[in-house]
C-alpha atoms as one frame of an Amber mdcrd trajectory, in Angstrom:
protein
  14.243  17.102  -9.237  10.065  17.560  -9.100   9.722  13.350  -9.710  11.759
  13.534  -5.752   9.502  15.948  -4.604   6.809  13.782  -5.788   7.687  10.923
  -4.306   8.375  12.560  -1.254   5.034  13.791  -1.084   3.442  10.581  -1.500
   5.111   8.948   1.330   3.821  11.505   3.466   0.207  10.877   2.771   0.179
   7.638   3.060  -2.746   7.040   5.336  -2.590   4.737   8.280  -5.634   2.383
   9.933  -6.223   2.791  13.719  -8.851   1.430  16.035 -10.568   3.568  18.554
 -10.091   1.622  21.997 -13.567   2.134  23.462 -15.645   2.318  20.908 -13.743
   0.307  18.634 -14.380   2.574  15.200 -11.878   2.517  11.972  -9.901   5.638
  11.967  -7.581   6.534   8.835  -4.985   9.331  10.101  -2.446  10.778   7.823
   1.001  11.313   9.976   0.052  15.077  10.838  -3.671  14.863  12.213  -4.511
  14.702  15.646  -4.573  11.226  17.626  -8.400  11.447  18.436 -11.020   8.590
  17.745 -13.837  10.993  14.906 -17.229   9.190  16.731 -16.394   9.487  20.133
 -12.792  11.794  20.503 -10.969   9.137  22.709  -7.464   9.683  22.407  -6.095
   6.244  23.122  -6.119   4.341  19.515  -4.227   1.110  18.436  -2.647   0.311
  14.790  -5.091  -2.757  13.175  -2.749  -5.621  12.108  -1.663  -6.197   9.041
  -2.707 -10.123   7.034   0.760  -9.822   5.752   2.277 -11.269   8.829   0.121
 -13.498   9.858   0.443 -15.874   6.580   3.724 -16.249   7.054   3.639 -17.326
  10.718   1.050 -19.969   9.313   3.218 -21.084   6.667   5.920 -21.776   8.947
   3.683 -23.461  11.406
């Protein structure tokens, strides 16, 4: 039972990288963090693209 709770805590602690729409600063946000740039305070953030999908696209073309 403890291992199940531990794995759920690890999932909620995942950090995603977002890029600010105004200053292009990379922000690391956890699920409960406010959506706001830590550098300039702008509220529009874009999810950073991963290279995982791009490798598949290059493979097929």
